[in-house]
GROMACS .gro file of C-alpha atoms in nm:
model
  401
    1MET     CA    1  -3.209   1.829   4.817
    2LEU     CA    2  -3.551   1.973   4.897
    3ILE     CA    3  -3.830   1.920   4.647
    4HIS     CA    4  -4.079   2.206   4.664
    5ARG     CA    5  -4.312   2.076   4.395
    6ARG     CA    6  -4.378   1.722   4.274
    7ASN     CA    7  -4.402   1.655   3.907
    8VAL     CA    8  -4.770   1.606   3.823
    9LEU     CA    9  -4.696   1.519   3.461
   10GLN     CA   10  -4.624   1.151   3.507
   11THR     CA   11  -4.526   1.100   3.144
   12SER     CA   12  -4.202   1.299   3.162
   13LEU     CA   13  -3.930   1.425   3.391
   14VAL     CA   14  -3.959   1.781   3.263
   15LEU     CA   15  -4.065   1.956   3.583
   16TYR     CA   16  -3.829   1.763   3.808
   17PHE     CA   17  -3.535   1.995   3.760
   18LEU     CA   18  -3.751   2.307   3.734
   19LEU     CA   19  -3.931   2.246   4.062
   20SER     CA   20  -3.627   2.131   4.259
   21TYR     CA   21  -3.472   2.381   4.492
   22ASP     CA   22  -3.135   2.377   4.665
   23GLY     CA   23  -3.066   2.678   4.884
   24VAL     CA   24  -2.693   2.612   4.909
   25GLN     CA   25  -2.490   2.833   4.678
   26GLY     CA   26  -2.170   2.725   4.509
   27GLU     CA   27  -2.079   2.437   4.282
   28MET     CA   28  -2.311   2.140   4.273
   29LYS     CA   29  -2.165   1.791   4.237
   30LEU     CA   30  -2.389   1.539   4.068
   31SER     CA   31  -2.391   1.163   4.114
   32LYS     CA   32  -2.378   0.930   3.815
   33LEU     CA   33  -2.752   0.870   3.856
   34GLU     CA   34  -2.820   1.242   3.853
   35GLU     CA   35  -2.598   1.288   3.547
   36LEU     CA   36  -2.793   1.019   3.361
   37ALA     CA   37  -3.123   1.177   3.463
   38LEU     CA   38  -2.994   1.515   3.346
   39GLU     CA   39  -2.895   1.378   3.005
   40LYS     CA   40  -3.236   1.217   2.970
   41GLN     CA   41  -3.396   1.549   3.062
   42LEU     CA   42  -3.202   1.732   2.792
   43LYS     CA   43  -3.320   1.484   2.531
   44LEU     CA   44  -3.680   1.538   2.639
   45LEU     CA   45  -3.651   1.917   2.631
   46ASN     CA   46  -3.445   1.966   2.315
   47LYS     CA   47  -3.651   1.845   2.021
   48PRO     CA   48  -3.495   1.771   1.679
   49ALA     CA   49  -3.411   2.093   1.494
   50VAL     CA   50  -3.497   2.169   1.131
   51LYS     CA   51  -3.266   2.472   1.153
   52THR     CA   52  -3.043   2.619   1.425
   53ILE     CA   53  -2.986   2.990   1.482
   54LYS     CA   54  -2.734   3.153   1.715
   55THR     CA   55  -2.819   3.507   1.827
   56GLY     CA   56  -2.574   3.796   1.849
   57TRP     CA   57  -2.544   3.747   2.226
   58GLY     CA   58  -2.459   3.379   2.196
   59VAL     CA   59  -2.792   3.208   2.265
   60THR     CA   60  -2.891   2.913   2.045
   61TYR     CA   61  -3.246   2.864   1.918
   62ASP     CA   62  -3.369   2.553   1.742
   63CYS     CA   63  -3.638   2.576   1.474
   64VAL     CA   64  -3.858   2.283   1.576
   65ASP     CA   65  -4.145   2.140   1.373
   66PHE     CA   66  -4.467   2.291   1.510
   67TYR     CA   67  -4.612   1.950   1.594
   68GLN     CA   68  -4.292   1.838   1.769
   69GLN     CA   69  -4.273   2.127   2.018
   70LEU     CA   70  -4.261   2.038   2.387
   71ALA     CA   71  -4.610   2.178   2.454
   72PHE     CA   72  -4.765   1.866   2.305
   73ASP     CA   73  -4.595   1.639   2.557
   74HIS     CA   74  -4.860   1.759   2.802
   75PRO     CA   75  -5.110   1.476   2.869
   76ALA     CA   76  -5.405   1.712   2.813
   77LEU     CA   77  -5.277   1.803   2.464
   78LYS     CA   78  -5.211   1.457   2.325
   79ASN     CA   79  -5.517   1.464   2.099
   80HIS     CA   80  -5.507   1.830   2.002
   81ASN     CA   81  -5.620   1.977   1.671
   82PHE     CA   82  -5.393   2.281   1.674
   83HIS     CA   83  -5.204   2.395   1.365
   84PRO     CA   84  -4.925   2.648   1.291
   85GLU     CA   85  -5.156   2.901   1.120
   86MET     CA   86  -5.378   2.943   1.428
   87LYS     CA   87  -5.477   3.296   1.526
   88PRO     CA   88  -5.712   3.439   1.791
   89THR     CA   89  -6.063   3.432   1.644
   90LEU     CA   90  -6.236   3.684   1.870
   91SER     CA   91  -5.967   3.925   1.983
   92THR     CA   92  -6.135   4.263   2.042
   93ILE     CA   93  -5.854   4.442   2.227
   94LYS     CA   94  -5.840   4.813   2.159
   95GLN     CA   95  -5.487   4.934   2.095
   96ILE     CA   96  -5.303   5.125   2.367
   97SER     CA   97  -5.186   5.449   2.211
   98SER     CA   98  -4.826   5.573   2.218
   99THR     CA   99  -4.673   5.914   2.154
  100SER     CA  100  -4.387   6.011   1.926
  101THR     CA  101  -4.161   6.064   2.228
  102ILE     CA  102  -4.197   5.703   2.341
  103ASP     CA  103  -4.031   5.427   2.142
  104ILE     CA  104  -4.169   5.074   2.158
  105SER     CA  105  -3.899   4.810   2.180
  106SER     CA  106  -4.024   4.522   1.968
  107ARG     CA  107  -3.710   4.373   1.813
  108LYS     CA  108  -3.769   4.013   1.912
  109VAL     CA  109  -3.722   3.869   1.561
  110LEU     CA  110  -3.459   3.603   1.496
  111GLU     CA  111  -3.152   3.670   1.286
  112ASN     CA  112  -3.052   3.475   0.974
  113GLY     CA  113  -3.398   3.480   0.820
  114GLY     CA  114  -3.577   3.335   1.121
  115CYS     CA  115  -3.736   2.992   1.135
  116PRO     CA  116  -3.893   2.830   0.827
  117SER     CA  117  -4.271   2.816   0.790
  118GLY     CA  118  -4.418   2.529   0.991
  119THR     CA  119  -4.148   2.549   1.261
  120VAL     CA  120  -4.124   2.747   1.584
  121PRO     CA  121  -3.814   2.890   1.761
  122ILE     CA  122  -3.732   2.731   2.095
  123LYS     CA  123  -3.430   2.815   2.307
  124ARG     CA  124  -3.193   2.522   2.339
  125VAL     CA  125  -3.158   2.407   2.699
  126THR     CA  126  -2.807   2.331   2.825
  127ARG     CA  127  -2.672   2.122   3.107
  128ASP     CA  128  -2.574   2.440   3.294
  129ASP     CA  129  -2.930   2.572   3.257
  130LEU     CA  130  -3.074   2.267   3.430
  131ILE     CA  131  -2.817   2.271   3.710
  132ARG     CA  132  -2.881   2.642   3.779
  133GLN     CA  133  -3.255   2.593   3.778
  134ARG     CA  134  -3.231   2.335   4.055
  135ARG     CA  135  -3.164   2.632   4.284
  136MET     CA  136  -3.463   2.833   4.171
  137PRO     CA  137  -3.713   2.934   4.441
  138PRO     CA  138  -4.068   2.802   4.462
  139PRO     CA  139  -4.321   2.995   4.252
  140GLU     CA  140  -4.462   3.328   4.360
  141ASN     CA  141  -4.794   3.249   4.526
  142THR     CA  142  -5.028   3.484   4.707
  143ASN     CA  143  -5.111   3.203   4.949
  144ASN     CA  144  -4.751   3.159   5.063
  145ILE     CA  145  -4.675   3.279   5.414
  146LEU     CA  146  -4.461   3.594   5.396
  147GLU     CA  147  -4.114   3.513   5.522
  148THR     CA  148  -3.965   3.743   5.788
  149THR     CA  149  -3.645   3.774   5.585
  150GLY     CA  150  -3.615   3.693   5.221
  151GLY     CA  151  -3.886   3.565   4.992
  152TYR     CA  152  -4.106   3.753   4.745
  153ARG     CA  153  -4.198   4.119   4.774
  154ARG     CA  154  -4.455   4.287   4.551
  155ALA     CA  155  -4.521   4.650   4.463
  156ILE     CA  156  -4.832   4.633   4.246
  157VAL     CA  157  -5.179   4.755   4.171
  158HIS     CA  158  -5.457   4.501   4.120
  159THR     CA  159  -5.824   4.462   4.047
  160PRO     CA  160  -6.061   4.469   4.348
  161ASN     CA  161  -6.084   4.141   4.538
  162ASP     CA  162  -6.413   3.990   4.424
  163PRO     CA  163  -6.466   3.620   4.348
  164ASN     CA  164  -6.739   3.722   4.103
  165ASN     CA  165  -6.497   3.912   3.878
  166LYS     CA  166  -6.488   3.785   3.520
  167PHE     CA  167  -6.189   3.899   3.315
  168ALA     CA  168  -6.112   3.770   2.966
  169GLY     CA  169  -5.771   3.935   2.961
  170ALA     CA  170  -5.562   4.241   3.034
  171GLY     CA  171  -5.276   4.446   2.895
  172MET     CA  172  -5.016   4.712   2.966
  173VAL     CA  173  -4.712   4.893   2.836
  174ALA     CA  174  -4.408   4.867   3.066
  175SER     CA  175  -4.086   5.067   3.068
  176ILE     CA  176  -3.781   4.839   3.043
  177TRP     CA  177  -3.508   4.862   3.311
  178ASN     CA  178  -3.214   4.660   3.434
  179PRO     CA  179  -3.208   4.656   3.816
  180TYR     CA  180  -2.902   4.492   3.968
  181VAL     CA  181  -2.946   4.144   4.117
  182GLU     CA  182  -2.709   3.862   4.204
  183GLY     CA  183  -2.713   3.495   4.302
  184GLN     CA  184  -3.066   3.368   4.359
  185GLN     CA  185  -3.220   3.715   4.359
  186ASN     CA  186  -3.451   3.827   4.082
  187SER     CA  187  -3.634   4.148   3.991
  188VAL     CA  188  -3.939   4.145   3.768
  189CYS     CA  189  -4.199   4.366   3.602
  190ARG     CA  190  -4.503   4.169   3.499
  191LEU     CA  191  -4.869   4.145   3.407
  192LYS     CA  192  -5.037   3.861   3.595
  193ILE     CA  193  -5.379   3.706   3.532
  194GLN     CA  194  -5.510   3.468   3.796
  195LYS     CA  195  -5.790   3.257   3.934
  196GLY     CA  196  -5.720   3.049   4.243
  197GLN     CA  197  -5.395   2.857   4.202
  198ASP     CA  198  -5.396   2.908   3.824
  199SER     CA  199  -5.215   3.205   3.671
  200MET     CA  200  -5.034   3.339   3.363
  201GLN     CA  201  -4.762   3.604   3.356
  202VAL     CA  202  -4.573   3.801   3.094
  203GLY     CA  203  -4.314   4.076   3.132
  204TRP     CA  204  -3.942   4.130   3.177
  205ARG     CA  205  -3.713   3.991   3.444
  206VAL     CA  206  -3.352   3.998   3.560
  207ASP     CA  207  -3.289   3.649   3.695
  208PRO     CA  208  -2.941   3.486   3.704
  209ALA     CA  209  -3.079   3.152   3.826
  210LEU     CA  210  -3.311   3.125   3.526
  211TYR     CA  211  -3.096   3.283   3.256
  212GLY     CA  212  -2.737   3.262   3.377
  213ASN     CA  213  -2.678   3.637   3.343
  214ASN     CA  214  -2.793   3.977   3.471
  215HIS     CA  215  -2.959   4.090   3.148
  216THR     CA  216  -3.320   4.202   3.112
  217MET     CA  217  -3.513   3.923   2.944
  218LEU     CA  218  -3.861   3.863   2.807
  219PHE     CA  219  -4.040   3.590   3.003
  220ILE     CA  220  -4.370   3.412   3.038
  221HIS     CA  221  -4.483   3.188   3.321
  222PHE     CA  222  -4.786   2.979   3.403
  223GLN     CA  223  -4.906   2.795   3.710
  224ALA     CA  224  -5.175   2.528   3.702
  225GLY     CA  225  -5.245   2.394   4.047
  226ASN     CA  226  -4.908   2.273   4.181
  227THR     CA  227  -4.742   2.276   3.838
  228HIS     CA  228  -4.551   2.585   3.728
  229CYS     CA  229  -4.317   2.666   3.444
  230PHE     CA  230  -4.117   2.946   3.281
  231ASN     CA  231  -4.115   3.004   2.906
  232THR     CA  232  -4.101   2.676   2.711
  233LEU     CA  233  -3.918   2.470   2.973
  234CYS     CA  234  -4.211   2.231   3.015
  235PRO     CA  235  -4.526   2.131   2.826
  236GLY     CA  236  -4.809   2.384   2.818
  237PHE     CA  237  -4.753   2.698   2.609
  238VAL     CA  238  -4.814   2.646   2.235
  239ILE     CA  239  -4.597   2.865   2.008
  240VAL     CA  240  -4.744   2.959   1.669
  241ASN     CA  241  -4.515   3.245   1.562
  242ASN     CA  242  -4.201   3.142   1.374
  243ASP     CA  243  -4.036   3.488   1.391
  244ILE     CA  244  -4.067   3.593   1.756
  245TYR     CA  245  -3.883   3.412   2.030
  246LEU     CA  246  -3.932   3.385   2.405
  247ASP     CA  247  -3.644   3.400   2.656
  248SER     CA  248  -3.499   3.681   2.446
  249GLU     CA  249  -3.284   3.968   2.564
  250PHE     CA  250  -3.413   4.324   2.528
  251GLU     CA  251  -3.191   4.522   2.298
  252HIS     CA  252  -3.277   4.860   2.453
  253ILE     CA  253  -3.293   4.953   2.823
  254THR     CA  254  -3.426   5.274   2.976
  255HIS     CA  255  -3.165   5.484   3.158
  256ARG     CA  256  -3.270   5.720   3.430
  257GLY     CA  257  -3.302   6.079   3.311
  258ASP     CA  258  -3.307   6.002   2.937
  259ASP     CA  259  -3.568   6.177   2.726
  260GLN     CA  260  -3.663   5.850   2.557
  261GLN     CA  261  -3.815   5.555   2.742
  262TRP     CA  262  -3.796   5.204   2.599
  263GLU     CA  263  -4.113   5.006   2.643
  264PHE     CA  264  -4.263   4.660   2.602
  265VAL     CA  265  -4.629   4.619   2.500
  266MET     CA  266  -4.803   4.304   2.623
  267TYR     CA  267  -5.151   4.152   2.635
  268ILE     CA  268  -5.308   3.826   2.747
  269ASP     CA  269  -5.642   3.770   2.572
  270ARG     CA  270  -5.887   3.482   2.614
  271ASP     CA  271  -6.032   3.361   2.286
  272LEU     CA  272  -6.405   3.363   2.358
  273ALA     CA  273  -6.463   3.097   2.093
  274ASN     CA  274  -6.248   2.821   2.244
  275GLY     CA  275  -6.096   2.943   2.572
  276ASN     CA  276  -5.733   2.961   2.455
  277TRP     CA  277  -5.538   3.229   2.646
  278TRP     CA  278  -5.331   3.416   2.384
  279LEU     CA  279  -5.008   3.604   2.439
  280LEU     CA  280  -4.992   3.916   2.217
  281ILE     CA  281  -4.693   4.150   2.215
  282GLY     CA  282  -4.594   4.475   2.048
  283ALA     CA  283  -4.791   4.775   1.927
  284ASN     CA  284  -4.953   4.564   1.654
  285GLN     CA  285  -5.066   4.294   1.899
  286THR     CA  286  -4.865   4.018   1.731
  287ALA     CA  287  -4.977   3.671   1.838
  288VAL     CA  288  -4.691   3.464   1.982
  289GLY     CA  289  -4.883   3.162   2.110
  290PHE     CA  290  -5.135   3.051   2.369
  291TRP     CA  291  -5.201   2.855   2.686
  292PRO     CA  292  -5.475   2.599   2.610
  293PRO     CA  293  -5.750   2.584   2.875
  294GLY     CA  294  -5.698   2.209   2.914
  295ILE     CA  295  -5.370   2.257   3.103
  296PHE     CA  296  -5.546   2.449   3.383
  297THR     CA  297  -5.787   2.364   3.663
  298ALA     CA  298  -5.953   2.685   3.786
  299LEU     CA  299  -5.902   2.856   3.448
  300ALA     CA  300  -5.995   2.554   3.240
  301ASN     CA  301  -6.347   2.669   3.155
  302ASP     CA  302  -6.373   3.002   3.329
  303PHE     CA  303  -6.256   3.362   3.337
  304ALA     CA  304  -5.990   3.518   3.559
  305THR     CA  305  -6.090   3.690   3.882
  306ASN     CA  306  -5.773   3.889   3.955
  307ILE     CA  307  -5.527   4.100   3.752
  308GLU     CA  308  -5.198   4.246   3.879
  309TRP     CA  309  -4.963   4.503   3.724
  310GLY     CA  310  -4.624   4.600   3.866
  311GLY     CA  311  -4.301   4.478   4.019
  312VAL     CA  312  -4.191   4.170   4.213
  313THR     CA  313  -3.857   4.075   4.365
  314TYR     CA  314  -3.719   3.763   4.528
  315THR     CA  315  -3.423   3.721   4.761
  316PRO     CA  316  -3.305   3.420   4.965
  317PRO     CA  317  -3.349   3.435   5.344
  318GLY     CA  318  -3.089   3.658   5.508
  319ALA     CA  319  -2.974   3.823   5.183
  320PRO     CA  320  -3.023   4.191   5.089
  321TYR     CA  321  -3.336   4.284   4.899
  322PRO     CA  322  -3.263   4.362   4.532
  323ALA     CA  323  -3.352   4.681   4.349
  324MET     CA  324  -3.684   4.701   4.165
  325GLY     CA  325  -3.773   4.897   3.851
  326SER     CA  326  -3.549   5.203   3.808
  327SER     CA  327  -3.377   5.123   4.142
  328PHE     CA  328  -3.532   5.440   4.291
  329PHE     CA  329  -3.854   5.512   4.477
  330PRO     CA  330  -4.108   5.681   4.248
  331ASP     CA  331  -4.199   6.036   4.346
  332GLN     CA  332  -4.524   6.023   4.541
  333TYR     CA  333  -4.646   6.363   4.423
  334GLN     CA  334  -4.474   6.425   4.090
  335PRO     CA  335  -4.383   6.092   3.925
  336ASN     CA  336  -4.170   6.125   3.613
  337PRO     CA  337  -4.159   5.861   3.334
  338SER     CA  338  -3.797   5.952   3.255
  339LEU     CA  339  -3.694   5.887   3.618
  340ASP     CA  340  -3.935   5.624   3.750
  341ALA     CA  341  -4.029   5.276   3.634
  342TYR     CA  342  -4.390   5.247   3.526
  343CYS     CA  343  -4.665   5.035   3.379
  344ARG     CA  344  -4.913   5.234   3.173
  345GLY     CA  345  -5.223   5.182   2.961
  346LEU     CA  346  -5.355   4.940   3.221
  347ILE     CA  347  -5.656   4.771   3.062
  348VAL     CA  348  -5.891   4.484   3.138
  349LEU     CA  349  -6.121   4.282   2.911
  350ASP     CA  350  -6.456   4.179   3.053
  351ASP     CA  351  -6.632   3.847   2.985
  352LYS     CA  352  -6.772   3.991   2.660
  353GLY     CA  353  -6.425   4.094   2.540
  354VAL     CA  354  -6.487   4.467   2.589
  355THR     CA  355  -6.169   4.667   2.667
  356THR     CA  356  -6.181   4.927   2.943
  357ASN     CA  357  -5.935   5.142   3.135
  358ALA     CA  358  -5.850   4.980   3.470
  359ASN     CA  359  -5.975   5.261   3.693
  360ASN     CA  360  -6.028   5.092   4.028
  361THR     CA  361  -5.693   4.941   4.126
  362PRO     CA  362  -5.600   4.911   4.495
  363ILE     CA  363  -5.228   4.930   4.577
  364PHE     CA  364  -5.056   4.634   4.739
  365ILE     CA  365  -4.703   4.656   4.884
  366ASP     CA  366  -4.556   4.382   5.105
  367SER     CA  367  -4.320   4.629   5.275
  368ARG     CA  368  -4.326   5.007   5.234
  369TYR     CA  369  -3.971   5.019   5.367
  370LEU     CA  370  -3.854   4.835   5.055
  371TYR     CA  371  -4.062   4.956   4.760
  372HIS     CA  372  -4.318   5.223   4.675
  373VAL     CA  373  -4.612   5.254   4.435
  374THR     CA  374  -4.775   5.570   4.300
  375ASP     CA  375  -5.104   5.496   4.123
  376GLU     CA  376  -5.244   5.745   3.869
  377PRO     CA  377  -5.554   5.605   3.692
  378ASN     CA  378  -5.600   5.923   3.483
  379TRP     CA  379  -5.244   6.053   3.458
  380GLY     CA  380  -5.174   5.999   3.089
  381PRO     CA  381  -5.338   6.099   2.761
  382GLY     CA  382  -5.564   5.894   2.535
  383GLN     CA  383  -5.836   5.639   2.594
  384PHE     CA  384  -5.637   5.434   2.847
  385PRO     CA  385  -5.457   5.695   3.063
  386HIS     CA  386  -5.375   5.472   3.361
  387TYR     CA  387  -5.014   5.490   3.487
  388MET     CA  388  -4.870   5.316   3.790
  389PHE     CA  389  -4.514   5.397   3.904
  390TYR     CA  390  -4.321   5.151   4.119
  391GLY     CA  391  -3.973   5.062   4.240
  392GLY     CA  392  -3.707   5.097   4.503
  393PRO     CA  393  -3.333   5.064   4.571
  394GLU     CA  394  -3.132   4.766   4.688
  395THR     CA  395  -3.166   4.733   5.065
  396LYS     CA  396  -2.869   4.609   5.268
  397TYR     CA  397  -3.058   4.560   5.594
  398VAL     CA  398  -3.366   4.361   5.689
  399PRO     CA  399  -3.653   4.609   5.747
  400PRO     CA  400  -3.962   4.535   5.957
  401LEU     CA  401  -4.275   4.427   5.769
   0.00000   0.00000   0.00000
């Protein structure tokens, strides 16, 4: 078994299974030692539940006492002073407008009355989850050498490359799709905020290795140096909202040619008072939780220098490249929101917390044979009119770079 990343949190085994990677597909047989380690891992991840809720699609969430959530197993958060009523103190994000023809998909609230006050909903991790995640690829990293076949491929727009950039956050509204993937492939639409090796992401993804199905799921991800983690699978992200849950399945998916597009509204906003990086979702900018600055290195006491909006795929070496977005190339001259996947309302927050339209956004595409991007900074109505369209079909052959 190849270990791509070593666990830098010496106090737990949490990242061991997440950062292990086995490229061989098929059933995995575990030794007795591995089985014992797996059972110990499950006990570390699954905290005692005050209440348990099973969703309509069969996923179990535990309502865990706020102070018992896994985030506080992080060594940097041992002496925290966080509490369940925390909210961003200096959020100055201006709302991205929507029209009556566009419906915002925001049903991420738990059934059965949700979690009680003082608890937070956390998806229960199963043995199968941990075994699948041993085959997950290494994290997306702009410093990785591009593989000739397989690996990550991006179709994005981004802020200009300038080490002097200072961003306190960003946001977007993304149309929700369900591109087909299989095996270790994944297809993602995401907002990414980064400085050096540190980054935060939010968006939707289709990822059988992570979720065990081909559904479109809400996800978050952070990387701090060599440590990386999805959702709440390791210490780091502090949940404060007891009604909204991560890892959740989107109820509505956009279908090509429909008059109505289903969307997901997302922001990452740095609290200028204390440096916490807040995740806000939905048209009303509902606070879900935050990444404390203490878990980072480059972002510990500083602003981000790079923002990305758009699509990313992964495929193992030698396998076909999966579809991205709507599974079609966006029209270069006449993009259409009912036909093409898009991210719109692209905004950035400067180091004073002022929100502006992201006007200057170079396009980056790893391979134009695979995926396309059409960037339209002033295409839409309202104060933040920036649209970017992206996507492409599944590719059965290996194209040149």
